[in-house]
PDB file of C-alpha atoms in Angstrom:
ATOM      1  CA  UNK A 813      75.937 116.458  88.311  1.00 66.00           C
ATOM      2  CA  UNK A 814      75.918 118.020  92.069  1.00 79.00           C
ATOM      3  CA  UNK A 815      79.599 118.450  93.374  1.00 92.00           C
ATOM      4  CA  UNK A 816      80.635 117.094  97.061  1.00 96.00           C
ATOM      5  CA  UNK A 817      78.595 118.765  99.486  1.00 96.00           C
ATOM      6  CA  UNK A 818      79.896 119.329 103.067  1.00 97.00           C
ATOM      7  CA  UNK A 819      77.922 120.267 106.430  1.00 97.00           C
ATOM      8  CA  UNK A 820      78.170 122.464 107.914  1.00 97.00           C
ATOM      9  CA  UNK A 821      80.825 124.948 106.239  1.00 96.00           C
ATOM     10  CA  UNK A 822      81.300 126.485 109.704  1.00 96.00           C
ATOM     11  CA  UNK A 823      80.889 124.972 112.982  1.00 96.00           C
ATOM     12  CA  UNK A 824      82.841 126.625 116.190  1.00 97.00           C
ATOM     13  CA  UNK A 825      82.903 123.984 119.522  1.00 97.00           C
ATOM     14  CA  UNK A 826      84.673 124.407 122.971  1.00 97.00           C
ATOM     15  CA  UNK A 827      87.392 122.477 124.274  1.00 97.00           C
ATOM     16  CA  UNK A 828      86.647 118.617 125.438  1.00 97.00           C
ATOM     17  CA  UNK A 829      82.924 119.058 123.239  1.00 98.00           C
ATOM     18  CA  UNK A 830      82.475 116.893 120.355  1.00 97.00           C
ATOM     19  CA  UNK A 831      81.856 117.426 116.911  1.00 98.00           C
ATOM     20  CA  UNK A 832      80.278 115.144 113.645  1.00 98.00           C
ATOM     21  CA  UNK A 833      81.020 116.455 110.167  1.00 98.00           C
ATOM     22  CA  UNK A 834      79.036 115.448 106.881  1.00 98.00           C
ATOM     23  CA  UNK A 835      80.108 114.388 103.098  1.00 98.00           C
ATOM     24  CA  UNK A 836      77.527 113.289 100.657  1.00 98.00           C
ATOM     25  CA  UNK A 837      79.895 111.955  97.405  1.00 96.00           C
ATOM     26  CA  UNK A 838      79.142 112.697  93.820  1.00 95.00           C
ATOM     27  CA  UNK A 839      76.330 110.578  92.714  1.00 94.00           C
ATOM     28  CA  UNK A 840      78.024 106.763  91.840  1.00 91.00           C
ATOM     29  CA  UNK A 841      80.858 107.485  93.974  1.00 91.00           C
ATOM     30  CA  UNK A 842      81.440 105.397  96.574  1.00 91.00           C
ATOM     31  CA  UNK A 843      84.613 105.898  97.888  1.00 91.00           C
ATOM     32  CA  UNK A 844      85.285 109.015 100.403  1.00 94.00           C
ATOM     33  CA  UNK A 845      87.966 110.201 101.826  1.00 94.00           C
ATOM     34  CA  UNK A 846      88.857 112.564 104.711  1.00 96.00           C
ATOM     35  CA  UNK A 847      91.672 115.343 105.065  1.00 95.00           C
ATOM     36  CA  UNK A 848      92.812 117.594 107.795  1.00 96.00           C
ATOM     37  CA  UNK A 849      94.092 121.064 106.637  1.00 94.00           C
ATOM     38  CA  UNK A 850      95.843 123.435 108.732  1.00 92.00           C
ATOM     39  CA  UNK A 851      98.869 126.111 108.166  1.00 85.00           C
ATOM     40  CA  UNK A 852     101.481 124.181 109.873  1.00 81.00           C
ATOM     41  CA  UNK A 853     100.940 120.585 109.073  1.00 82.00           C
ATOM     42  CA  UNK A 854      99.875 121.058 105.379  1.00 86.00           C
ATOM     43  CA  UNK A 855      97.159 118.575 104.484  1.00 90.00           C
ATOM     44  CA  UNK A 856      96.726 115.156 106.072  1.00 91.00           C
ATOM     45  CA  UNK A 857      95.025 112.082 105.197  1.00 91.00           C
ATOM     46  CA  UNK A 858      92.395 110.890 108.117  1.00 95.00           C
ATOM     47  CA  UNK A 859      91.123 107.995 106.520  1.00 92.00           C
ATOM     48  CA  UNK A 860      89.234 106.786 103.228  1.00 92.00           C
ATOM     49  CA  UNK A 861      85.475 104.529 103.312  1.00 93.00           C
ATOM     50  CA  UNK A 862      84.957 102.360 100.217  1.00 91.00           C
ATOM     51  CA  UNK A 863      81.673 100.060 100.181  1.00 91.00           C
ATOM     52  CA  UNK A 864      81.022 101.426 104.148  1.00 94.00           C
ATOM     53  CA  UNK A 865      84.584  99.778 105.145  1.00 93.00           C
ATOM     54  CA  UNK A 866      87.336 101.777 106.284  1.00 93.00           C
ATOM     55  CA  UNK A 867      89.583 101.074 103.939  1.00 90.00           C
ATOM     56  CA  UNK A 868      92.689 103.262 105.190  1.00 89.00           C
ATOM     57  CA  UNK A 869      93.802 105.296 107.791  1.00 91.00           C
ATOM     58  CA  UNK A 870      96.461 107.970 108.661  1.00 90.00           C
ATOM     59  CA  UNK A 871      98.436 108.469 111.871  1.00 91.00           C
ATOM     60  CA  UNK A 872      95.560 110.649 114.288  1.00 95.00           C
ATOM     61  CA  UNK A 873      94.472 109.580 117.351  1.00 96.00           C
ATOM     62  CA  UNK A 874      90.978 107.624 118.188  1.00 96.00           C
ATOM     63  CA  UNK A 875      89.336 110.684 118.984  1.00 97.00           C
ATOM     64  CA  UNK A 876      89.220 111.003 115.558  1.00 98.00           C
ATOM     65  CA  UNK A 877      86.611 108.084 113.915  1.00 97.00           C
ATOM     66  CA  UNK A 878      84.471 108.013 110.822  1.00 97.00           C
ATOM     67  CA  UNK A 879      81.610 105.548 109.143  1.00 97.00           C
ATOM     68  CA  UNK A 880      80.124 105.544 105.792  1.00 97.00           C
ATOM     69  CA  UNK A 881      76.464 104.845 105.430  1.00 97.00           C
ATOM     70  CA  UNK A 882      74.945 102.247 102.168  1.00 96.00           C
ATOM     71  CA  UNK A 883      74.564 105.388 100.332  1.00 95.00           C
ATOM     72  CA  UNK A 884      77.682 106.173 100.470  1.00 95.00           C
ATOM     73  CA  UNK A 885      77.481 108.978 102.393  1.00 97.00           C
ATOM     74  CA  UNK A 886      80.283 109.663 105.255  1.00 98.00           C
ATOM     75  CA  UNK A 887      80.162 111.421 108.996  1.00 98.00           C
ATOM     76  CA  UNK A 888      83.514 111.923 110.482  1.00 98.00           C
ATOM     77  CA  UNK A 889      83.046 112.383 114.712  1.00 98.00           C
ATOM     78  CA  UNK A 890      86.070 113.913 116.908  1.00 97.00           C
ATOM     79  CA  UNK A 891      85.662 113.491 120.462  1.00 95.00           C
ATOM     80  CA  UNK A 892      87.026 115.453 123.192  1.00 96.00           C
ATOM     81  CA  UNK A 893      88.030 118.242 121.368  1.00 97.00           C
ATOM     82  CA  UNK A 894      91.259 119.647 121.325  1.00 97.00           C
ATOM     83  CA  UNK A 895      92.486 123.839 120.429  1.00 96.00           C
ATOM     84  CA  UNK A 896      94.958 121.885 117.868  1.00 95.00           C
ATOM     85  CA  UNK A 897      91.618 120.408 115.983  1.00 97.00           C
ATOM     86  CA  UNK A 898      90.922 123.681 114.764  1.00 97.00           C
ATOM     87  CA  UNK A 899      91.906 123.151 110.953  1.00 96.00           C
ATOM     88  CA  UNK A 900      89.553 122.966 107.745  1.00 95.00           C
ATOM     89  CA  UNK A 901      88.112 119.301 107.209  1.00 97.00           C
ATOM     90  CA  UNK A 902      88.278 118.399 103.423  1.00 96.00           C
ATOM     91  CA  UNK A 903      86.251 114.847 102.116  1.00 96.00           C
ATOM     92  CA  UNK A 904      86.654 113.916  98.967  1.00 94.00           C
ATOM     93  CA  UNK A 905      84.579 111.488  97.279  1.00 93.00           C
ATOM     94  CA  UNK A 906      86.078 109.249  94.353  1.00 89.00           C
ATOM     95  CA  UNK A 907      84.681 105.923  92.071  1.00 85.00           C
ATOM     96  CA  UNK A 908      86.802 104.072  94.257  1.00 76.00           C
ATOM     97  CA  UNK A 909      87.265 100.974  91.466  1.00 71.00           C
ATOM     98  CA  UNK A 910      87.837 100.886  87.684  1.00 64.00           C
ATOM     99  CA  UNK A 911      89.237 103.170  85.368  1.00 63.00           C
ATOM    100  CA  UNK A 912      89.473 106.750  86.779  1.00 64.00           C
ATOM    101  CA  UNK A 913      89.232 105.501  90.459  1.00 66.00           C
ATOM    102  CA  UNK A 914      91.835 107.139  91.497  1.00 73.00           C
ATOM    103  CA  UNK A 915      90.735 110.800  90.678  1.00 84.00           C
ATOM    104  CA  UNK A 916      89.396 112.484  93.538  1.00 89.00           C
ATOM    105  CA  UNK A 917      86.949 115.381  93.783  1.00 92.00           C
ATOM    106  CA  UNK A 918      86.970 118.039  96.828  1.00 94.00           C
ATOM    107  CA  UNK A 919      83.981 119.149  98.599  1.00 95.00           C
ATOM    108  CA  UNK A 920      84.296 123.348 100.041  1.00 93.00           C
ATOM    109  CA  UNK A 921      85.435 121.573 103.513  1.00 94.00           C
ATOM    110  CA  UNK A 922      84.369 122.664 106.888  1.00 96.00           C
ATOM    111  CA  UNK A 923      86.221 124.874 108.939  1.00 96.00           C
ATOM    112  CA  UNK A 924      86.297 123.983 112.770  1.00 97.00           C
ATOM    113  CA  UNK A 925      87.211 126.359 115.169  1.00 97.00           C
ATOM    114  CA  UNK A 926      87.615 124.987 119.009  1.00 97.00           C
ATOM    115  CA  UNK A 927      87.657 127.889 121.772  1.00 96.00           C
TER     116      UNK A 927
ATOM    117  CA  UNK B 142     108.063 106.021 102.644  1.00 84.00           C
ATOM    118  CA  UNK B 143     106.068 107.406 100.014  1.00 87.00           C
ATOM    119  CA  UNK B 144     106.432 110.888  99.691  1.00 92.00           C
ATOM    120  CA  UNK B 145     106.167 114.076  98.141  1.00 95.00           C
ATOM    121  CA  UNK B 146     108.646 117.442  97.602  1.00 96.00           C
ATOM    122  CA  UNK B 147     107.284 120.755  96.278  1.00 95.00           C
ATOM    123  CA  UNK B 148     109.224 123.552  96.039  1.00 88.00           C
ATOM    124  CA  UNK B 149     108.603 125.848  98.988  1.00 85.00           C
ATOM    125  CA  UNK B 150     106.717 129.261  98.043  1.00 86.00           C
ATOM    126  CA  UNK B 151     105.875 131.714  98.022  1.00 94.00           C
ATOM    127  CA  UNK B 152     106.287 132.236  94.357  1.00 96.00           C
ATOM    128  CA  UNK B 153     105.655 135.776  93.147  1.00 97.00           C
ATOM    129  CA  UNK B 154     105.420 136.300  89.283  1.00 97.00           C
ATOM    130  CA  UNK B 155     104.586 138.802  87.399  1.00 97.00           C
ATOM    131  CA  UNK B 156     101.737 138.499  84.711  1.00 97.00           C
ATOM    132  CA  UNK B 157     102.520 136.589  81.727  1.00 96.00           C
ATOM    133  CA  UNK B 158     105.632 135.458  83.346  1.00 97.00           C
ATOM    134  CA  UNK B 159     106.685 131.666  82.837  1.00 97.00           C
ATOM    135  CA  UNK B 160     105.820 129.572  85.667  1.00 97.00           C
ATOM    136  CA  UNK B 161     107.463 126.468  86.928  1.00 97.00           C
ATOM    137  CA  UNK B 162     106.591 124.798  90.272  1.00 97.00           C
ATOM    138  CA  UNK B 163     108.550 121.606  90.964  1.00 97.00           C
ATOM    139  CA  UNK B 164     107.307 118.301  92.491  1.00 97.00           C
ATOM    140  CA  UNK B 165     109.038 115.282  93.073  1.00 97.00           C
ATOM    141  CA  UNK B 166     107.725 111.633  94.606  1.00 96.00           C
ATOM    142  CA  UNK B 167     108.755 108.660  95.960  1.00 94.00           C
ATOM    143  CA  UNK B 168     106.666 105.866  95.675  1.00 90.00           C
ATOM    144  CA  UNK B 169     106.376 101.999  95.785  1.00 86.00           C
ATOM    145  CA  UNK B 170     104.417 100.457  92.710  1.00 84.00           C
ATOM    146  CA  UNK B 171     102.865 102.848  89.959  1.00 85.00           C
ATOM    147  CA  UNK B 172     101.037 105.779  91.148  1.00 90.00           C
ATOM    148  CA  UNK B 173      98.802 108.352  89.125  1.00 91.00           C
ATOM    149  CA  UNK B 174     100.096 111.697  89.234  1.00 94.00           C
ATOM    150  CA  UNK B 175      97.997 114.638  90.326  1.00 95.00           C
ATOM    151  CA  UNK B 176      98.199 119.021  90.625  1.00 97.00           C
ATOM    152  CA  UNK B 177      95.176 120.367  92.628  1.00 96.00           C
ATOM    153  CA  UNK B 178      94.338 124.466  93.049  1.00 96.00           C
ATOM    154  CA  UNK B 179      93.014 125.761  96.010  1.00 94.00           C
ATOM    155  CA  UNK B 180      91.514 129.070  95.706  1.00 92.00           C
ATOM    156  CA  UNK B 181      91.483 131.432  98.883  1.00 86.00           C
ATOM    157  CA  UNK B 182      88.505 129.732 101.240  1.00 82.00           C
ATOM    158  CA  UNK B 183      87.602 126.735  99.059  1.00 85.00           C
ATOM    159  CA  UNK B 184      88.401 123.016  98.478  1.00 87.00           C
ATOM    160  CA  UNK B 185      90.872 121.831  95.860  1.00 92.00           C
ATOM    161  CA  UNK B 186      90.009 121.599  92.097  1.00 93.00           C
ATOM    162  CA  UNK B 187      91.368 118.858  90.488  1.00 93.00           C
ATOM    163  CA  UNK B 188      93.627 120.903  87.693  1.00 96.00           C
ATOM    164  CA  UNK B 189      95.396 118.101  85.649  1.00 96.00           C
ATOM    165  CA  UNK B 190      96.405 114.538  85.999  1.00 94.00           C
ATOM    166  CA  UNK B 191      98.943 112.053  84.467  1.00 94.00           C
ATOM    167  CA  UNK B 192      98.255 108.352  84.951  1.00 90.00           C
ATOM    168  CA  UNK B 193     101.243 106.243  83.623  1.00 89.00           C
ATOM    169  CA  UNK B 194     104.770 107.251  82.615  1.00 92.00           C
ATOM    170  CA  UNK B 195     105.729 109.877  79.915  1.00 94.00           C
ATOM    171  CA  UNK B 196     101.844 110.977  80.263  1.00 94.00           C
ATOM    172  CA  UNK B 197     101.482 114.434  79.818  1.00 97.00           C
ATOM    173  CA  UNK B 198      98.089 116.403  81.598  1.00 96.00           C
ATOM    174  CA  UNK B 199      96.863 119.410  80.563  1.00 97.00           C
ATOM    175  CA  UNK B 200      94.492 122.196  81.790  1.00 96.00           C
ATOM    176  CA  UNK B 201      93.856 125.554  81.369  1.00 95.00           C
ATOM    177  CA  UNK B 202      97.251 126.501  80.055  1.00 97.00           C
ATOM    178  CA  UNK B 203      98.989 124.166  82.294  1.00 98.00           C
ATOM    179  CA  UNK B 204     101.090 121.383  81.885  1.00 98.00           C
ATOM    180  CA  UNK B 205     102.752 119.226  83.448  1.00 98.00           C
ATOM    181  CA  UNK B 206     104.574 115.404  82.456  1.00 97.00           C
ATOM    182  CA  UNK B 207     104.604 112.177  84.319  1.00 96.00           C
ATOM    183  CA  UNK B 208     108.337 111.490  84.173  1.00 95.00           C
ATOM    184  CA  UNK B 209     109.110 108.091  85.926  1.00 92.00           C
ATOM    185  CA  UNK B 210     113.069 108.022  85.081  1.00 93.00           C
ATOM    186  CA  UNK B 211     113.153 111.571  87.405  1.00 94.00           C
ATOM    187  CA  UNK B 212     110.241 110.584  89.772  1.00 95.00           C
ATOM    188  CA  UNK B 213     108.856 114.149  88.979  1.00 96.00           C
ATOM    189  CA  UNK B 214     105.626 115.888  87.671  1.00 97.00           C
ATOM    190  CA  UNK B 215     106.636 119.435  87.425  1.00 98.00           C
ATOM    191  CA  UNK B 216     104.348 122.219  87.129  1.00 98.00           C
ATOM    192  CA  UNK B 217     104.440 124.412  83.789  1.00 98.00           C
ATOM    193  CA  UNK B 218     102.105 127.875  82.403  1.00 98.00           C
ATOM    194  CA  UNK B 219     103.705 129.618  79.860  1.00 96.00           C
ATOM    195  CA  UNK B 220     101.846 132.985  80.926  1.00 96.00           C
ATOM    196  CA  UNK B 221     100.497 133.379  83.964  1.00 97.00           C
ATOM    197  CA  UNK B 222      97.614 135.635  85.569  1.00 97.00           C
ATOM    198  CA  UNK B 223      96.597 137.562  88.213  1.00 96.00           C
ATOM    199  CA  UNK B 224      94.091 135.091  88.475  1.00 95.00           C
ATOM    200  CA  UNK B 225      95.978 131.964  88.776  1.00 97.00           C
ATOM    201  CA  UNK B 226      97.299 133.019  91.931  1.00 96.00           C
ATOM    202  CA  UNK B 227      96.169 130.652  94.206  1.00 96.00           C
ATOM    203  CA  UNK B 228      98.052 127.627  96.260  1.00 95.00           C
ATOM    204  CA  UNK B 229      99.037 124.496  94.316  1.00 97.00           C
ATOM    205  CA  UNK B 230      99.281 121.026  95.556  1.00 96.00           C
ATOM    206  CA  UNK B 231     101.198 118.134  94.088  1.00 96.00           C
ATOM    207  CA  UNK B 232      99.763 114.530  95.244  1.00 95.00           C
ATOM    208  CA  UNK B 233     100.508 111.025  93.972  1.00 93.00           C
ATOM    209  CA  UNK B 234      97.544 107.997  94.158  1.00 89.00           C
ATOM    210  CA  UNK B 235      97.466 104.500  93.757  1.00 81.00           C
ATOM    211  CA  UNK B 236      94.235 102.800  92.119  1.00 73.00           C
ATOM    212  CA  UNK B 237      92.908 100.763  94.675  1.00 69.00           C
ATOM    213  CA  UNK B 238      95.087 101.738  97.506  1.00 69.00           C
ATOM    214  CA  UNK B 239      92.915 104.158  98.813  1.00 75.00           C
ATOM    215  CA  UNK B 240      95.216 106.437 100.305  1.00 81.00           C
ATOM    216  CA  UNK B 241      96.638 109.924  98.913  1.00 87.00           C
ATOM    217  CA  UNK B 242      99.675 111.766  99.659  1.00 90.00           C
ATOM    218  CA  UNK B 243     100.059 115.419  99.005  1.00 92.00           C
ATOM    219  CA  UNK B 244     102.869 117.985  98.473  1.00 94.00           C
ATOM    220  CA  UNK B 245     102.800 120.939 101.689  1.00 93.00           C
ATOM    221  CA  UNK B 246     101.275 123.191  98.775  1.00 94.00           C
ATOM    222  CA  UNK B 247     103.061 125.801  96.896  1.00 95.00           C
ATOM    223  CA  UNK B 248     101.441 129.847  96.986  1.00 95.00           C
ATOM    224  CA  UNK B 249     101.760 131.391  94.190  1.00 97.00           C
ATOM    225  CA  UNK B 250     101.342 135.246  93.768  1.00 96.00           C
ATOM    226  CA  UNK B 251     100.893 136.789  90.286  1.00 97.00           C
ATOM    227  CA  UNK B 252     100.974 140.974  90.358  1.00 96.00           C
ATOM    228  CA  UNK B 253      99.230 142.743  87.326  1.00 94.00           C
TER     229      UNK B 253
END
């Protein structure tokens, strides 16, 4: 069974651009979740699609929006990028509902880099 | 609010030392339990899980018990290796609640 695949794995942007990241789930997953990794903050939870509805979000401003598509697949989209964006993005795509819902499985992430 | 503590690294061990990494939660309701590796320049591996209390999960050497009376899920290897160095996260999950908190990650160095 394929793993969580992320595009791109490297992407570098300029302030005030924008940027859309990709997550295709393991096959019969359809819950995804996003993370924001850097050295100082640690990681932090974005938000998490289930069934294409946001289903939970963390404390990051609207610049920062997401969707999931009927095959479960998600884009995240930051706007009006910032030099503090610069982090690794992690998804993580999980069943979502019924036994063993709650494990999650982490794609290689992509690491943003705003100039 | 929920949270998690990990002990702050970075741990440095010598191979086939005994390794311990502590992690304790705070949580509303019963969450499932959950250590993740993350090797330099990857994502995190799921590495064991515990989903109710007194569970214990397993992997690759390591252990670690779901112990609701001490909020805690401690990390355990009996002998570690060079190759296990890597950073370790502690995290805590509710089914259904779609939302997961982790630990600020523990790096761990083991020297041959």
């Amino acid at each position: 069974k394929a793993g969580v695949t992320q595009t791109p794995r490297y992407l570098i942007k300029t302030r005030g651009q924008q940027v859309t990241l990709s997550c295709s789930p393991i096959s019969g997953h359809r819950s995804v979740s996003w993370y924001q990794q850097t050295p100082g903050q640690g990681l932090q939870f974005l938000f998490e699609y289930f069934s294409e509805t946001q289903r939970n979000k963390g404390n990051f401003p609207g610049r920062f929006s997401g969707r999931q598509f009927s095959n479960s697949r998600s884009e995240m989209n930051v706007s009006t990028l910032e030099l503090g964006d610069s982090a690794l993005y992690l998804c993580a795509s999980s069943l979502g509902e019924g036994q063993g819902a709650s494990e999650q499985f982490f794609g290689p992430g992509t690491r943003l880099t705003v100039l | 609010g929920d949270s998690v503590t990990q002990m702050e690294g970075p741990v440095t061990l010598s191979e086939e030392a005994f390794l311990t990494i502590n992690c304790t939660y705070t949580a509303t309701g019963y969450p499932s339990l959950f250590w993740y590796v993350q090797y330099p320049g990857e994502g995190l591996q799921l590495l064991l899980k515990a989903t109710k209390a007194d569970d214990k999960g397993s992997n690759k050497g390591f252990e670690a018990t779901y112990r609701k009376e001490t909020t805690s899920f401690h990390l355990e290897k009996g002998s570690v290796q060079v190759s296990d160095s890597a950073v370790y996260f502690c995290a805590i999950r509710w089914s259904g609640g779609f939302k997961t908190i982790f630990g600020a990650g523990t790096r761990l160095f083991v020297k041959a």
